[in-house]
CSV table of C-alpha atoms in Angstrom, one decimal:
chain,number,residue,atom,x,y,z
T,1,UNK,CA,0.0,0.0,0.0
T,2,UNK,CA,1.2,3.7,-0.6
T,3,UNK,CA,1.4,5.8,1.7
T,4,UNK,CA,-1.2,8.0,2.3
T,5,UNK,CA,-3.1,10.0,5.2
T,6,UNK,CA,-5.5,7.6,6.4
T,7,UNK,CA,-9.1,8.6,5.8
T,8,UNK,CA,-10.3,7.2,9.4
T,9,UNK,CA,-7.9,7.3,12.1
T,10,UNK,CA,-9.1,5.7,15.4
T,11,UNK,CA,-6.6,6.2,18.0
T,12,UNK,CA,-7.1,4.3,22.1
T,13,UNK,CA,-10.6,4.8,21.5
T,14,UNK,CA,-12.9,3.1,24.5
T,15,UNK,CA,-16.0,3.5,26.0
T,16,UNK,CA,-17.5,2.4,29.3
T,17,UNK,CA,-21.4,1.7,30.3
T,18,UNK,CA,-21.0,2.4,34.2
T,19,UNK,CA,-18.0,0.0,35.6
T,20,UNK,CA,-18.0,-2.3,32.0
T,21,UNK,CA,-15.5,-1.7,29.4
T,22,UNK,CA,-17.3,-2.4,26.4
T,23,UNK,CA,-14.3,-1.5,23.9
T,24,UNK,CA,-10.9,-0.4,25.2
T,25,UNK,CA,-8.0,1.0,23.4
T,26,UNK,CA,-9.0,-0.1,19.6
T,27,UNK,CA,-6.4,1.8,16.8
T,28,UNK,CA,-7.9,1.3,13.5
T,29,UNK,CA,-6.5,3.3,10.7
T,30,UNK,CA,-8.6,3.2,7.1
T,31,UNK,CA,-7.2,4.5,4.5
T,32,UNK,CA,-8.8,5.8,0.4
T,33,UNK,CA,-10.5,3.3,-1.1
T,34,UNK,CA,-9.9,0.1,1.0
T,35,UNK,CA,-12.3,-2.7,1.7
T,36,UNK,CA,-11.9,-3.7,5.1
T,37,UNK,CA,-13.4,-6.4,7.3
T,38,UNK,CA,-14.2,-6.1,11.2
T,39,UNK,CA,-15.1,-9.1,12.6
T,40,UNK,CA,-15.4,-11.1,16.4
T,41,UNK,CA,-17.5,-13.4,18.3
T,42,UNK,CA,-20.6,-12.7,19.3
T,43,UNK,CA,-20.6,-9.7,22.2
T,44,UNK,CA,-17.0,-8.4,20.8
T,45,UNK,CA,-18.0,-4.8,20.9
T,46,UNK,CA,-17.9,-4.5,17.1
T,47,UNK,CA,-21.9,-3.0,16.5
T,48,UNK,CA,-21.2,-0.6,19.7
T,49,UNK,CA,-17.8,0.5,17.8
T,50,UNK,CA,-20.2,1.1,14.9
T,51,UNK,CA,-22.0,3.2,17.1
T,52,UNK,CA,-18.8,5.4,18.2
T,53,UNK,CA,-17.7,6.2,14.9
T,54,UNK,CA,-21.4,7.3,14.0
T,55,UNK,CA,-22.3,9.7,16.8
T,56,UNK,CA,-24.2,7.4,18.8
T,57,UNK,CA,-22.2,6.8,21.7
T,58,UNK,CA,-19.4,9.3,22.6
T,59,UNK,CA,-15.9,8.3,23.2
T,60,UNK,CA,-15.3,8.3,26.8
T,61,UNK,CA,-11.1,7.7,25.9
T,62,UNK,CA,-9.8,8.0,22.7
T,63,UNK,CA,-10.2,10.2,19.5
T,64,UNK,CA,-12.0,9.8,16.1
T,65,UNK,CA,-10.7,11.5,13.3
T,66,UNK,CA,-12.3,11.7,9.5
T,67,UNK,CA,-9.7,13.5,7.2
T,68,UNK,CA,-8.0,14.8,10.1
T,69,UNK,CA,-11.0,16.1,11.5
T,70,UNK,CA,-12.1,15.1,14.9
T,71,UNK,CA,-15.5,13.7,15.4
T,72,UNK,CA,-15.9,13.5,19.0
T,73,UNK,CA,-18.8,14.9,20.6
T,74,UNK,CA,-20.2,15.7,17.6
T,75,UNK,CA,-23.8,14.4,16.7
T,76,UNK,CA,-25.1,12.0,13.9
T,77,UNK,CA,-26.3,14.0,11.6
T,78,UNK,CA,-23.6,16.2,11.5
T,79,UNK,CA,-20.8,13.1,10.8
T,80,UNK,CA,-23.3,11.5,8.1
T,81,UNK,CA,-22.7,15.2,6.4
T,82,UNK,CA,-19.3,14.8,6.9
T,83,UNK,CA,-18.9,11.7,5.2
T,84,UNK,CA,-19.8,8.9,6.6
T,85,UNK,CA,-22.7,6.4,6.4
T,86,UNK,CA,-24.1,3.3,7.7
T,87,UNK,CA,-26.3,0.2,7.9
T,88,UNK,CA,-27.2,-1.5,10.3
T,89,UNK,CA,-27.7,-4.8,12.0
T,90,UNK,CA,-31.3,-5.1,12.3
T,91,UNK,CA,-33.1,-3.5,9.3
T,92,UNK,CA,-34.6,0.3,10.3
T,93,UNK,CA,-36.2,0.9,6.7
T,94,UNK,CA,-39.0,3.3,6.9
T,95,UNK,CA,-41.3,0.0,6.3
T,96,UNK,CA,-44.7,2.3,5.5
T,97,UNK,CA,-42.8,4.4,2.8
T,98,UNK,CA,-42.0,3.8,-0.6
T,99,UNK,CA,-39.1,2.4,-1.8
T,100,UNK,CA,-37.6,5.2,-3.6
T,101,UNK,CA,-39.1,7.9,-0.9
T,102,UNK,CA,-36.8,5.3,1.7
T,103,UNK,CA,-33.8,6.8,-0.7
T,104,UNK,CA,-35.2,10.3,-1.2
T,105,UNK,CA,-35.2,10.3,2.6
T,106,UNK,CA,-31.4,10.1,2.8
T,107,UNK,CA,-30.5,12.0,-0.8
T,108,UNK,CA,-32.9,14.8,1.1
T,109,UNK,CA,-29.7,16.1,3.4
T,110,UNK,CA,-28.0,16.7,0.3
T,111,UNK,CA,-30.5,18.7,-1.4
T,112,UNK,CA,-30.4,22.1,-3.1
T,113,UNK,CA,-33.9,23.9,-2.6
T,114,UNK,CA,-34.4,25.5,0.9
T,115,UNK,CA,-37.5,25.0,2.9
T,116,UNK,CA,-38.8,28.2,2.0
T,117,UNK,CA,-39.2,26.6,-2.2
T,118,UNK,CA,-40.9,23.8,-0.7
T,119,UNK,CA,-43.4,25.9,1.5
T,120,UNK,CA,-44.5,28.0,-0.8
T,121,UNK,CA,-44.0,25.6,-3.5
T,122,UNK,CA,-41.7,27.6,-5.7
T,123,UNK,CA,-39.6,26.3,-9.1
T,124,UNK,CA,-36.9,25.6,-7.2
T,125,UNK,CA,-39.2,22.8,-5.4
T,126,UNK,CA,-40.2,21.0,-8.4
T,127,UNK,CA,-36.9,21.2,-9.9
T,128,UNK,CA,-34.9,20.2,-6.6
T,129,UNK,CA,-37.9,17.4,-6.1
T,130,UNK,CA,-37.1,15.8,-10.1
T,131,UNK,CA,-33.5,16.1,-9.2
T,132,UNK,CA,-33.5,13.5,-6.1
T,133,UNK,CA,-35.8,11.5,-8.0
T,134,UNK,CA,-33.8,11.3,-10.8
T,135,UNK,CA,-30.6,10.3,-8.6
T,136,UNK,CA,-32.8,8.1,-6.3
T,137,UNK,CA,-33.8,6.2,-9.3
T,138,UNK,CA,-30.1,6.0,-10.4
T,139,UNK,CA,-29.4,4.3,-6.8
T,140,UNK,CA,-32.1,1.9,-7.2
T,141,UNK,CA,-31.1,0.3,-10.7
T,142,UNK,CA,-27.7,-0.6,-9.2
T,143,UNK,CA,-29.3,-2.5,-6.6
T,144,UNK,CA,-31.9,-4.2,-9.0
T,145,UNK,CA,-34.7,-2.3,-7.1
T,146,UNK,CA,-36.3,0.1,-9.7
T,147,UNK,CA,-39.1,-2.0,-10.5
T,148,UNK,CA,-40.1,-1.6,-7.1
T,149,UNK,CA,-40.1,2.4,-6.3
T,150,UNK,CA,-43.7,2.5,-5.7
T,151,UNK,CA,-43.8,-0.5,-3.4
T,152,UNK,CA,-43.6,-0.1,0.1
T,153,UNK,CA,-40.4,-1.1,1.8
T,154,UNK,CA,-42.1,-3.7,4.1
T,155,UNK,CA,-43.4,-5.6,1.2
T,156,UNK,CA,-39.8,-6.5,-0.7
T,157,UNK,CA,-38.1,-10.0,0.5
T,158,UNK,CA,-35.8,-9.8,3.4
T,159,UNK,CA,-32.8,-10.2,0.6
T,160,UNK,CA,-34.1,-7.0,-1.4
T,161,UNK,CA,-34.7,-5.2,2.1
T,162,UNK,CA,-31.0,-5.6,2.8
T,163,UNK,CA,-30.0,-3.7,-0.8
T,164,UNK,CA,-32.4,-1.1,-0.2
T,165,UNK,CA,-30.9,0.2,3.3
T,166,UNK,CA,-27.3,0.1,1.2
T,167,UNK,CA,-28.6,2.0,-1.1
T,168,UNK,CA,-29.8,4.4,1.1
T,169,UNK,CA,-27.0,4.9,3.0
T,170,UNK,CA,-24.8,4.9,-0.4
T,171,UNK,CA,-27.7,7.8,-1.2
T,172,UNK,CA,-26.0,10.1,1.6
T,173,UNK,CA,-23.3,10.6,-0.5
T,174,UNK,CA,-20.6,8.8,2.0
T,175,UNK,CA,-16.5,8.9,2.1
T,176,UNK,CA,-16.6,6.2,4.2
T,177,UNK,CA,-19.7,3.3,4.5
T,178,UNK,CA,-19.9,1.1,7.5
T,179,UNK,CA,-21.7,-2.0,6.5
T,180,UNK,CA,-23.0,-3.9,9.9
T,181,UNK,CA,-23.3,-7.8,9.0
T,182,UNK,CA,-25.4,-7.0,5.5
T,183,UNK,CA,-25.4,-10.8,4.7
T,184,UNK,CA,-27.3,-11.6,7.5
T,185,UNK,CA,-30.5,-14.3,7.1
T,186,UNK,CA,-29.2,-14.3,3.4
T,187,UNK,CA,-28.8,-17.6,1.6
T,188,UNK,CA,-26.3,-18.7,0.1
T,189,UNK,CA,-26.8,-17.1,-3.6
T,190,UNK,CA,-27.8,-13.9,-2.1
T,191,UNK,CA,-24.8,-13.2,-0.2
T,192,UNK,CA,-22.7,-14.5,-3.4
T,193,UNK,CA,-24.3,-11.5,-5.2
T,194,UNK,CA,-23.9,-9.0,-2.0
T,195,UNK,CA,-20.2,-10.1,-2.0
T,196,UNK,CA,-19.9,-9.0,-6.1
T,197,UNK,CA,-22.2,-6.1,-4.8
T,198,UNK,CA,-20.0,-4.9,-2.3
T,199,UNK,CA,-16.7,-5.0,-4.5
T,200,UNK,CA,-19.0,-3.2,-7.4
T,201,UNK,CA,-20.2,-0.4,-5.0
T,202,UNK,CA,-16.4,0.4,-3.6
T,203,UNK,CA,-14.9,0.8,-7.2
T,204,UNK,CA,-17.9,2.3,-8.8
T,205,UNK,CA,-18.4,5.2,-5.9
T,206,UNK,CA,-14.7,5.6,-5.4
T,207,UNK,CA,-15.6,4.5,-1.1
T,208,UNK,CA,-13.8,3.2,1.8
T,209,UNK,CA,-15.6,0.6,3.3
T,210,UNK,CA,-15.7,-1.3,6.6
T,211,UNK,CA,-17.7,-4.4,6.7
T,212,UNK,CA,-18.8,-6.4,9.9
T,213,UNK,CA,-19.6,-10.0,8.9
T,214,UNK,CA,-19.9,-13.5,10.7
T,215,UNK,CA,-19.8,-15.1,7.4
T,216,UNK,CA,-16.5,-15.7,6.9
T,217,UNK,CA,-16.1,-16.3,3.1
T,218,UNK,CA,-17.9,-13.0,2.4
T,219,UNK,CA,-15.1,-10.9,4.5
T,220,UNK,CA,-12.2,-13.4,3.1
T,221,UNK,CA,-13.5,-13.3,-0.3
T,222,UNK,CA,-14.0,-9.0,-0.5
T,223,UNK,CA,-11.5,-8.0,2.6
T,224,UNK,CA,-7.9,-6.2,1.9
T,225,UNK,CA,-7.0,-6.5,5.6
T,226,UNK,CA,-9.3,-7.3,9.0
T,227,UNK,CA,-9.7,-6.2,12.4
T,228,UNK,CA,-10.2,-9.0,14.9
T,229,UNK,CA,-12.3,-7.7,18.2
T,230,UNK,CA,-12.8,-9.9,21.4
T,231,UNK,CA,-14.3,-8.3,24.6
T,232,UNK,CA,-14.1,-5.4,23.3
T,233,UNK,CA,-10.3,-5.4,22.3
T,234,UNK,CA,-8.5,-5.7,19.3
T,235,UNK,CA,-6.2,-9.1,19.1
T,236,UNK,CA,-5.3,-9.3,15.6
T,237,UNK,CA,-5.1,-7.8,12.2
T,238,UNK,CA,-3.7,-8.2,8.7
T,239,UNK,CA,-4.7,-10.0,5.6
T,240,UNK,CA,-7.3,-12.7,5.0
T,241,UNK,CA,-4.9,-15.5,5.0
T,242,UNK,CA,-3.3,-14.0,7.9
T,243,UNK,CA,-6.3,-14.0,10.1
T,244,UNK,CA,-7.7,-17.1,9.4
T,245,UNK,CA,-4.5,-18.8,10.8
T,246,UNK,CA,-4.2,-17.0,13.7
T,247,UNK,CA,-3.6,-18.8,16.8
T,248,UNK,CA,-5.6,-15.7,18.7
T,249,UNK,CA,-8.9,-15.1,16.0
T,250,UNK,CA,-9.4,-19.3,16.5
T,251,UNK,CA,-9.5,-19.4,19.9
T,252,UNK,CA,-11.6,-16.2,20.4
T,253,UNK,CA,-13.6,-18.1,17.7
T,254,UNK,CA,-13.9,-21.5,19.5
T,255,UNK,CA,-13.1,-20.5,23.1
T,256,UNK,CA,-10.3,-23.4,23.0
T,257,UNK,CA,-6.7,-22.5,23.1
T,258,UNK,CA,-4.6,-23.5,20.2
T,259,UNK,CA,-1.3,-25.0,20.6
C-alpha cells in the first residue's frame, strides 16, 4: 500500500457503560478506497464500535478522526454530512414508505432547494424534487430495485430489504460506508451477489468501506486487511490469509486454546 493520510484514524478509542468496558483502546486506521473487514464473536463490541464512529455513543477515551478532523462529541447528523454512512444490524427501513421515498429520505440532506421553495411551492421545489428522484432512481437500478419504487419497503423479500438500506445509506453521498453484517439471514446465492455487490459499489463510488460480517467467506473473499475484536479489544489484524490462521482469532472463535 502507498502511503497515504489515512481517511479514518481511530486512535485508544474506548467506552465504558457504568463500571463495563465495552471496547478499550481499539487503533484502526482506514485509508482511500480500502475494503476492510471487522469481525469477532458474538458480544465483541464491534456494533457498539459502529456506534462510536457514528455519533451514537461518545468516546469516553480515545479520539476519532475523518480527514483529520475530529469527530468527538459531535452528533449524527452532523458526521453522516461529513462523510460517513451506515447500515445497520437489524433493518430500520421506513417499512410504511415507498421504496424510492426510503432513498429520497437520505438523498434529502444533500438537497439544493431550501425550505422556503418547498413551503410555498416555488420552481426551485419542483426542480430540486425531479433532481433526487432522478438520482434516487439512479441508486435503485444498481441494486436491482427500480421496478419496485412504488412498493412499500415492508413488502420487498428480506434479501431485497438488505440492498435497499445500502442504497440508502450509499444515497448520503458517503466517504466512508460502515456495513453492519449485511449478509445476514441471506442464503447462500444472495450473499454471493452482496459479496460481487459490495466490490461493485467500492470501485464504482470511489468508497472506503468497513464491513462487519460472521460469514466468513464474504469478508475473506471482498476484505484487503481485517480487524479482529474480542471483549471489546483488538487481538489481531492483517490480511485474510493471515487471520484465518491466527492462533488468537481461532481461539476467540472457539473458546479453545490453540497450541
Amino acid at each position: 500500500m502507498e502511503a497515504t493520510i489515512p481517511l479514518l484514524k481511530v486512535d485508544s478509542v474506548g467506552i465504558r457503560f457504568g463500571g463495563l468496558k465495552a471496547v478499550s483502546d481499539v487503533n484502526v486506521e482506514l485509508f482511500p478506497g480500502e475494503l476492510v473487514g471487522l469481525i469477532g464473536p458474538n458480544g465483541a463490541g464491534k456494533t457498539t464500535f459502529f456506534n462510536l464512529l457514528t455519533g451514537v455513543y461518545v468516546p469516553t477515551e480515545g479520539t476519532i478522526a475523518l480527514n483529520g478532523e475530529n469527530l468527538k462529541k459531535q452528533p449524527p447528523y452532523k458526521i453522516t454530512r461529513k462523510g460517513i454512512s451506515r447500515t445497520f444490524q437489524n433493518i430500520r427501513l421506513f417499512s410504511e414508505l415507498s421504496v424510492i421515498d426510503n432513498v429520497k429520505v437520505a438523498y434529502h440532506s444533500l438537497a439544493k432547494h431550501r425550505i422556503a421553495s418547498s413551503v410555498f411551492r416555488l420552481p426551485g421545489h419542483f426542480s430540486g424534487e425531479k433532481e433526487m428522484d432522478e438520482k434516487a432512481i439512479e441508486f435503485l437500478k444498481i441494486f436491482n430495485l427500480d421496478q419496485y419504487k412504488d412498493e412499500k419497503a415492508k413488502n420487498l423479500p428480506y434479501g431485497q430489504q438488505r440492498r435497499l438500506e445500502i442504497a440508502r445509506a450509499l444515497a448520503a453521498n458517503p466517504k466512508l460506508l460502515l456495513l453492519d453484517e449485511p449478509a445476514a439471514g441471506m442464503n447462500p446465492h444472495e450473499t454471493k451477489e452482496l459479496m460481487n455487490l459490495i466490490a461493485f459499489i467500492r470501485k464504482e463510488f470511489n468508497l472506503t468501506v468497513l464491513l462487519i460480517e460472521h460469514d466468513m467467506s464474504l469478508v475473506m473473499g471482498v476484505c484487503e486487511r481485517i480487524y479482529v475484536l474480542d471483549h471489546g479489544q483488538l487481538i489481531a489484524h492483517g490480511k485474510p490469509e493471515e487471520i484465518r490462521n491466527d492462533p488468537k482469532v481461532i481461539e476467540a472463535y472457539l473458546g479453545e486454546e490453540v497450541s
